[in-house]
mmCIF file with all atom_site columns, C-alpha atoms in Angstrom:
data_model
loop_
_atom_site.group_PDB
_atom_site.id
_atom_site.type_symbol
_atom_site.label_atom_id
_atom_site.label_alt_id
_atom_site.label_comp_id
_atom_site.label_asym_id
_atom_site.label_entity_id
_atom_site.label_seq_id
_atom_site.pdbx_PDB_ins_code
_atom_site.Cartn_x
_atom_site.Cartn_y
_atom_site.Cartn_z
_atom_site.occupancy
_atom_site.B_iso_or_equiv
_atom_site.pdbx_formal_charge
_atom_site.auth_seq_id
_atom_site.auth_comp_id
_atom_site.auth_asym_id
_atom_site.auth_atom_id
_atom_site.pdbx_PDB_model_num
ATOM 1   C CA . MET A 1 1   ? 110.068 48.905 100.429 1.00 38.00 ? 1   MET A CA 1
ATOM 2   C CA . GLN A 1 2   ? 109.175 45.400 99.314  1.00 48.00 ? 2   GLN A CA 1
ATOM 3   C CA . ARG A 1 3   ? 111.158 43.597 96.688  1.00 74.00 ? 3   ARG A CA 1
ATOM 4   C CA . GLU A 1 4   ? 109.114 42.954 93.587  1.00 80.00 ? 4   GLU A CA 1
ATOM 5   C CA . ARG A 1 5   ? 111.148 40.005 92.314  1.00 87.00 ? 5   ARG A CA 1
ATOM 6   C CA . PRO A 1 6   ? 109.617 36.667 93.425  1.00 92.00 ? 6   PRO A CA 1
ATOM 7   C CA . LEU A 1 7   ? 111.481 34.575 95.977  1.00 93.00 ? 7   LEU A CA 1
ATOM 8   C CA . VAL A 1 8   ? 111.324 30.764 95.820  1.00 95.00 ? 8   VAL A CA 1
ATOM 9   C CA . ILE A 1 9   ? 112.472 29.005 98.986  1.00 94.00 ? 9   ILE A CA 1
ATOM 10  C CA . GLY A 1 10  ? 113.210 25.292 99.096  1.00 95.00 ? 10  GLY A CA 1
ATOM 11  C CA . VAL A 1 11  ? 113.158 23.791 102.584 1.00 93.00 ? 11  VAL A CA 1
ATOM 12  C CA . GLY A 1 12  ? 114.651 20.406 103.414 1.00 92.00 ? 12  GLY A CA 1
ATOM 13  C CA . ASN A 1 13  ? 117.635 18.224 104.099 1.00 91.00 ? 13  ASN A CA 1
ATOM 14  C CA . PRO A 1 14  ? 119.333 16.952 100.926 1.00 91.00 ? 14  PRO A CA 1
ATOM 15  C CA . GLN A 1 15  ? 120.655 13.953 102.890 1.00 92.00 ? 15  GLN A CA 1
ATOM 16  C CA . CYS A 1 16  ? 117.219 12.662 103.941 1.00 93.00 ? 16  CYS A CA 1
ATOM 17  C CA . GLY A 1 17  ? 115.507 11.120 100.904 1.00 94.00 ? 17  GLY A CA 1
ATOM 18  C CA . ASP A 1 18  ? 112.198 12.809 100.128 1.00 96.00 ? 18  ASP A CA 1
ATOM 19  C CA . ASP A 1 19  ? 113.033 15.722 102.431 1.00 94.00 ? 19  ASP A CA 1
ATOM 20  C CA . ALA A 1 20  ? 115.396 16.879 99.663  1.00 95.00 ? 20  ALA A CA 1
ATOM 21  C CA . ALA A 1 21  ? 112.406 17.894 97.496  1.00 97.00 ? 21  ALA A CA 1
ATOM 22  C CA . GLY A 1 22  ? 112.585 21.609 98.363  1.00 96.00 ? 22  GLY A CA 1
ATOM 23  C CA . PRO A 1 23  ? 116.326 22.048 97.730  1.00 96.00 ? 23  PRO A CA 1
ATOM 24  C CA . LEU A 1 24  ? 116.040 19.950 94.541  1.00 96.00 ? 24  LEU A CA 1
ATOM 25  C CA . VAL A 1 25  ? 113.337 22.294 93.195  1.00 97.00 ? 25  VAL A CA 1
ATOM 26  C CA . ILE A 1 26  ? 115.677 25.233 93.892  1.00 96.00 ? 26  ILE A CA 1
ATOM 27  C CA . GLU A 1 27  ? 118.546 23.475 92.122  1.00 94.00 ? 27  GLU A CA 1
ATOM 28  C CA . GLN A 1 28  ? 116.468 22.635 89.058  1.00 94.00 ? 28  GLN A CA 1
ATOM 29  C CA . ILE A 1 29  ? 114.662 25.950 88.758  1.00 94.00 ? 29  ILE A CA 1
ATOM 30  C CA . GLY A 1 30  ? 117.935 27.796 89.276  1.00 89.00 ? 30  GLY A CA 1
ATOM 31  C CA . SER A 1 31  ? 119.218 26.630 85.922  1.00 82.00 ? 31  SER A CA 1
ATOM 32  C CA . ARG A 1 32  ? 116.240 28.366 84.252  1.00 80.00 ? 32  ARG A CA 1
ATOM 33  C CA . ALA A 1 33  ? 115.830 31.429 86.457  1.00 78.00 ? 33  ALA A CA 1
ATOM 34  C CA . GLY A 1 34  ? 118.761 33.661 85.623  1.00 74.00 ? 34  GLY A CA 1
ATOM 35  C CA . SER A 1 35  ? 118.312 36.880 87.575  1.00 77.00 ? 35  SER A CA 1
ATOM 36  C CA . ARG A 1 36  ? 114.522 37.094 87.189  1.00 83.00 ? 36  ARG A CA 1
ATOM 37  C CA . ILE A 1 37  ? 113.743 35.525 90.569  1.00 91.00 ? 37  ILE A CA 1
ATOM 38  C CA . ASP A 1 38  ? 115.531 35.013 93.861  1.00 92.00 ? 38  ASP A CA 1
ATOM 39  C CA . LEU A 1 39  ? 116.207 31.502 95.138  1.00 94.00 ? 39  LEU A CA 1
ATOM 40  C CA . GLU A 1 40  ? 117.031 30.300 98.617  1.00 92.00 ? 40  GLU A CA 1
ATOM 41  C CA . ALA A 1 41  ? 117.575 26.821 100.049 1.00 92.00 ? 41  ALA A CA 1
ATOM 42  C CA . ILE A 1 42  ? 117.043 26.342 103.775 1.00 89.00 ? 42  ILE A CA 1
ATOM 43  C CA . THR A 1 43  ? 118.482 23.038 104.903 1.00 83.00 ? 43  THR A CA 1
ATOM 44  C CA . GLY A 1 44  ? 118.184 23.296 108.681 1.00 70.00 ? 44  GLY A CA 1
ATOM 45  C CA . ALA A 1 45  ? 115.747 24.824 111.127 1.00 68.00 ? 45  ALA A CA 1
ATOM 46  C CA . CYS A 1 46  ? 113.381 27.330 109.531 1.00 70.00 ? 46  CYS A CA 1
ATOM 47  C CA . THR A 1 47  ? 114.241 30.143 111.940 1.00 71.00 ? 47  THR A CA 1
ATOM 48  C CA . GLY A 1 48  ? 115.785 32.026 108.993 1.00 76.00 ? 48  GLY A CA 1
ATOM 49  C CA . LEU A 1 49  ? 112.578 31.617 106.988 1.00 82.00 ? 49  LEU A CA 1
ATOM 50  C CA . VAL A 1 50  ? 110.885 34.468 108.881 1.00 82.00 ? 50  VAL A CA 1
ATOM 51  C CA . GLU A 1 51  ? 113.646 36.820 107.760 1.00 83.00 ? 51  GLU A CA 1
ATOM 52  C CA . HIS A 1 52  ? 113.104 35.816 104.117 1.00 83.00 ? 52  HIS A CA 1
ATOM 53  C CA . LEU A 1 53  ? 109.384 36.563 104.344 1.00 84.00 ? 53  LEU A CA 1
ATOM 54  C CA . CYS A 1 54  ? 109.991 40.197 105.291 1.00 83.00 ? 54  CYS A CA 1
ATOM 55  C CA . GLU A 1 55  ? 109.705 42.915 102.664 1.00 76.00 ? 55  GLU A CA 1
ATOM 56  C CA . ARG A 1 56  ? 108.628 40.652 99.827  1.00 86.00 ? 56  ARG A CA 1
ATOM 57  C CA . ASP A 1 57  ? 105.670 40.825 97.493  1.00 89.00 ? 57  ASP A CA 1
ATOM 58  C CA . ASN A 1 58  ? 105.665 37.194 96.357  1.00 92.00 ? 58  ASN A CA 1
ATOM 59  C CA . VAL A 1 59  ? 107.164 34.204 98.183  1.00 94.00 ? 59  VAL A CA 1
ATOM 60  C CA . ILE A 1 60  ? 106.818 30.566 97.163  1.00 95.00 ? 60  ILE A CA 1
ATOM 61  C CA . ILE A 1 61  ? 107.878 27.926 99.677  1.00 94.00 ? 61  ILE A CA 1
ATOM 62  C CA . VAL A 1 62  ? 108.528 24.308 98.657  1.00 96.00 ? 62  VAL A CA 1
ATOM 63  C CA . ASP A 1 63  ? 108.872 21.633 101.314 1.00 94.00 ? 63  ASP A CA 1
ATOM 64  C CA . ALA A 1 64  ? 108.270 17.931 101.782 1.00 94.00 ? 64  ALA A CA 1
ATOM 65  C CA . CYS A 1 65  ? 105.489 16.854 104.118 1.00 92.00 ? 65  CYS A CA 1
ATOM 66  C CA . LYS A 1 66  ? 104.024 13.783 105.750 1.00 91.00 ? 66  LYS A CA 1
ATOM 67  C CA . SER A 1 67  ? 100.241 13.938 106.095 1.00 90.00 ? 67  SER A CA 1
ATOM 68  C CA . GLY A 1 68  ? 99.245  10.411 105.134 1.00 92.00 ? 68  GLY A CA 1
ATOM 69  C CA . ALA A 1 69  ? 98.468  11.126 101.466 1.00 94.00 ? 69  ALA A CA 1
ATOM 70  C CA . PRO A 1 70  ? 100.196 9.003  98.804  1.00 97.00 ? 70  PRO A CA 1
ATOM 71  C CA . ALA A 1 71  ? 103.849 9.865  98.138  1.00 97.00 ? 71  ALA A CA 1
ATOM 72  C CA . GLY A 1 72  ? 104.190 12.453 95.391  1.00 97.00 ? 72  GLY A CA 1
ATOM 73  C CA . THR A 1 73  ? 100.885 14.191 96.176  1.00 97.00 ? 73  THR A CA 1
ATOM 74  C CA . LEU A 1 74  ? 101.297 17.932 95.774  1.00 96.00 ? 74  LEU A CA 1
ATOM 75  C CA . HIS A 1 75  ? 99.540  20.092 98.337  1.00 95.00 ? 75  HIS A CA 1
ATOM 76  C CA . CYS A 1 76  ? 99.142  23.811 97.610  1.00 93.00 ? 76  CYS A CA 1
ATOM 77  C CA . LEU A 1 77  ? 98.299  26.274 100.379 1.00 90.00 ? 77  LEU A CA 1
ATOM 78  C CA . ASP A 1 78  ? 97.802  30.007 100.259 1.00 89.00 ? 78  ASP A CA 1
ATOM 79  C CA . ALA A 1 79  ? 99.630  30.902 103.485 1.00 86.00 ? 79  ALA A CA 1
ATOM 80  C CA . GLY A 1 80  ? 97.878  34.265 103.560 1.00 74.00 ? 80  GLY A CA 1
ATOM 81  C CA . ARG A 1 81  ? 94.465  32.634 103.758 1.00 70.00 ? 81  ARG A CA 1
ATOM 82  C CA . THR A 1 82  ? 94.917  29.281 105.468 1.00 63.00 ? 82  THR A CA 1
ATOM 83  C CA . GLU A 1 83  ? 96.711  28.110 108.562 1.00 60.00 ? 83  GLU A CA 1
ATOM 84  C CA . PRO A 1 84  ? 99.529  25.680 107.782 1.00 53.00 ? 84  PRO A CA 1
ATOM 85  C CA . TYR A 1 85  ? 99.059  22.447 109.688 1.00 52.00 ? 85  TYR A CA 1
ATOM 86  C CA . GLN A 1 86  ? 100.679 23.009 113.085 1.00 51.00 ? 86  GLN A CA 1
ATOM 87  C CA . GLY A 1 87  ? 100.896 19.325 113.986 1.00 48.00 ? 87  GLY A CA 1
ATOM 88  C CA . SER A 1 88  ? 103.130 18.440 111.068 1.00 47.00 ? 88  SER A CA 1
ATOM 89  C CA . ILE A 1 89  ? 106.049 16.102 111.431 1.00 42.00 ? 89  ILE A CA 1
ATOM 90  C CA . SER A 1 90  ? 109.140 18.175 110.764 1.00 45.00 ? 90  SER A CA 1
ATOM 91  C CA . CYS A 1 91  ? 112.785 17.279 111.028 1.00 44.00 ? 91  CYS A CA 1
ATOM 92  C CA . HIS A 1 92  ? 113.496 20.993 110.919 1.00 48.00 ? 92  HIS A CA 1
ATOM 93  C CA . GLY A 1 93  ? 112.539 21.585 114.572 1.00 54.00 ? 93  GLY A CA 1
ATOM 94  C CA . PHE A 1 94  ? 111.180 25.068 113.914 1.00 62.00 ? 94  PHE A CA 1
ATOM 95  C CA . GLY A 1 95  ? 109.245 24.381 110.738 1.00 74.00 ? 95  GLY A CA 1
ATOM 96  C CA . VAL A 1 96  ? 107.439 26.243 107.979 1.00 82.00 ? 96  VAL A CA 1
ATOM 97  C CA . ALA A 1 97  ? 104.145 26.428 109.920 1.00 80.00 ? 97  ALA A CA 1
ATOM 98  C CA . GLU A 1 98  ? 105.862 28.040 112.887 1.00 79.00 ? 98  GLU A CA 1
ATOM 99  C CA . ALA A 1 99  ? 107.706 30.513 110.636 1.00 80.00 ? 99  ALA A CA 1
ATOM 100 C CA . ILE A 1 100 ? 104.427 31.530 108.950 1.00 84.00 ? 100 ILE A CA 1
ATOM 101 C CA . ALA A 1 101 ? 102.718 31.959 112.335 1.00 82.00 ? 101 ALA A CA 1
ATOM 102 C CA . LEU A 1 102 ? 105.583 34.103 113.613 1.00 81.00 ? 102 LEU A CA 1
ATOM 103 C CA . ALA A 1 103 ? 105.628 36.259 110.470 1.00 84.00 ? 103 ALA A CA 1
ATOM 104 C CA . ARG A 1 104 ? 101.887 36.854 110.889 1.00 84.00 ? 104 ARG A CA 1
ATOM 105 C CA . VAL A 1 105 ? 102.329 37.938 114.500 1.00 84.00 ? 105 VAL A CA 1
ATOM 106 C CA . MET A 1 106 ? 105.204 40.227 113.494 1.00 85.00 ? 106 MET A CA 1
ATOM 107 C CA . GLY A 1 107 ? 103.203 41.685 110.592 1.00 86.00 ? 107 GLY A CA 1
ATOM 108 C CA . THR A 1 108 ? 105.860 40.725 108.046 1.00 84.00 ? 108 THR A CA 1
ATOM 109 C CA . MET A 1 109 ? 103.917 38.344 105.793 1.00 88.00 ? 109 MET A CA 1
ATOM 110 C CA . PRO A 1 110 ? 104.428 38.971 102.085 1.00 89.00 ? 110 PRO A CA 1
ATOM 111 C CA . LYS A 1 111 ? 101.493 40.087 99.950  1.00 88.00 ? 111 LYS A CA 1
ATOM 112 C CA . SER A 1 112 ? 101.443 36.612 98.388  1.00 91.00 ? 112 SER A CA 1
ATOM 113 C CA . CYS A 1 113 ? 102.839 33.477 100.027 1.00 92.00 ? 113 CYS A CA 1
ATOM 114 C CA . THR A 1 114 ? 102.168 30.067 98.522  1.00 93.00 ? 114 THR A CA 1
ATOM 115 C CA . ILE A 1 115 ? 103.336 26.809 100.039 1.00 93.00 ? 115 ILE A CA 1
ATOM 116 C CA . PHE A 1 116 ? 103.839 23.752 97.856  1.00 96.00 ? 116 PHE A CA 1
ATOM 117 C CA . ALA A 1 117 ? 104.216 20.656 100.030 1.00 94.00 ? 117 ALA A CA 1
ATOM 118 C CA . ILE A 1 118 ? 105.210 17.424 98.330  1.00 96.00 ? 118 ILE A CA 1
ATOM 119 C CA . GLU A 1 119 ? 104.061 14.323 100.158 1.00 96.00 ? 119 GLU A CA 1
ATOM 120 C CA . GLY A 1 120 ? 107.008 12.081 100.966 1.00 96.00 ? 120 GLY A CA 1
ATOM 121 C CA . LYS A 1 121 ? 107.579 8.659  102.492 1.00 94.00 ? 121 LYS A CA 1
ATOM 122 C CA . ASN A 1 122 ? 111.395 8.253  102.796 1.00 91.00 ? 122 ASN A CA 1
ATOM 123 C CA . PHE A 1 123 ? 112.743 10.664 105.412 1.00 90.00 ? 123 PHE A CA 1
ATOM 124 C CA . GLY A 1 124 ? 115.595 8.691  106.970 1.00 86.00 ? 124 GLY A CA 1
ATOM 125 C CA . MET A 1 125 ? 119.210 9.809  106.888 1.00 87.00 ? 125 MET A CA 1
ATOM 126 C CA . ALA A 1 126 ? 120.810 8.577  103.640 1.00 83.00 ? 126 ALA A CA 1
ATOM 127 C CA . ASP A 1 127 ? 117.435 7.403  102.240 1.00 89.00 ? 127 ASP A CA 1
ATOM 128 C CA . VAL A 1 128 ? 117.011 7.696  98.477  1.00 94.00 ? 128 VAL A CA 1
ATOM 129 C CA . MET A 1 129 ? 114.333 10.036 97.146  1.00 95.00 ? 129 MET A CA 1
ATOM 130 C CA . SER A 1 130 ? 111.254 8.034  96.148  1.00 96.00 ? 130 SER A CA 1
ATOM 131 C CA . GLU A 1 131 ? 110.236 7.986  92.498  1.00 97.00 ? 131 GLU A CA 1
ATOM 132 C CA . PRO A 1 132 ? 106.793 9.598  93.136  1.00 98.00 ? 132 PRO A CA 1
ATOM 133 C CA . VAL A 1 133 ? 108.497 12.547 94.871  1.00 97.00 ? 133 VAL A CA 1
ATOM 134 C CA . ARG A 1 134 ? 111.066 12.855 92.089  1.00 97.00 ? 134 ARG A CA 1
ATOM 135 C CA . ARG A 1 135 ? 108.229 13.028 89.525  1.00 98.00 ? 135 ARG A CA 1
ATOM 136 C CA . ALA A 1 136 ? 106.384 15.605 91.654  1.00 98.00 ? 136 ALA A CA 1
ATOM 137 C CA . VAL A 1 137 ? 109.551 17.757 91.804  1.00 98.00 ? 137 VAL A CA 1
ATOM 138 C CA . THR A 1 138 ? 109.898 17.627 88.002  1.00 97.00 ? 138 THR A CA 1
ATOM 139 C CA . SER A 1 139 ? 106.240 18.552 87.540  1.00 97.00 ? 139 SER A CA 1
ATOM 140 C CA . LEU A 1 140 ? 106.416 21.394 90.065  1.00 98.00 ? 140 LEU A CA 1
ATOM 141 C CA . VAL A 1 141 ? 109.558 22.819 88.437  1.00 96.00 ? 141 VAL A CA 1
ATOM 142 C CA . SER A 1 142 ? 107.728 22.894 85.087  1.00 96.00 ? 142 SER A CA 1
ATOM 143 C CA . ASP A 1 143 ? 104.642 24.498 86.618  1.00 96.00 ? 143 ASP A CA 1
ATOM 144 C CA . LEU A 1 144 ? 106.646 27.123 88.511  1.00 96.00 ? 144 LEU A CA 1
ATOM 145 C CA . SER A 1 145 ? 108.733 27.889 85.419  1.00 93.00 ? 145 SER A CA 1
ATOM 146 C CA . ARG A 1 146 ? 105.533 28.650 83.487  1.00 93.00 ? 146 ARG A CA 1
ATOM 147 C CA . GLN A 1 147 ? 103.958 30.558 86.377  1.00 92.00 ? 147 GLN A CA 1
ATOM 148 C CA . LEU A 1 148 ? 107.083 32.683 86.863  1.00 91.00 ? 148 LEU A CA 1
ATOM 149 C CA . GLN A 1 149 ? 107.603 33.023 83.098  1.00 89.00 ? 149 GLN A CA 1
ATOM 150 C CA . LEU A 1 150 ? 111.044 31.429 83.119  1.00 87.00 ? 150 LEU A CA 1
ATOM 151 C CA . ASP A 1 151 ? 110.616 29.406 79.918  1.00 72.00 ? 151 ASP A CA 1
#
């Protein structure tokens, strides 16, 4: 039986500048969420992400990305309808795209799976989060709070 409560997953390393975007969204939305949604931060390899996709109706994944767009650009993908970019640069080793592909093969994709990727530029260890990414996090938290009816 699938869980009906939405799950928001933030992927990233809090010690690597803009890569902290996903966990920061989880931290900020957590103060508004109460028990209405489930939250999970994944700070290492995304091997555990496949497990979180199982038996869920609605999963939202937030991660930082590096595609060449300006820092702070928010990309939104419907993981059920589009293939996440497999050639992405990921410090996670086994990244979000690989987890989605594996969940598809295993037949465990949620009914709805949306990926929000925030374009970053500072990914070095001990880098500071860039201001465009910080603004994108704030905006995404507001949008998700409305979408998930947390306000």
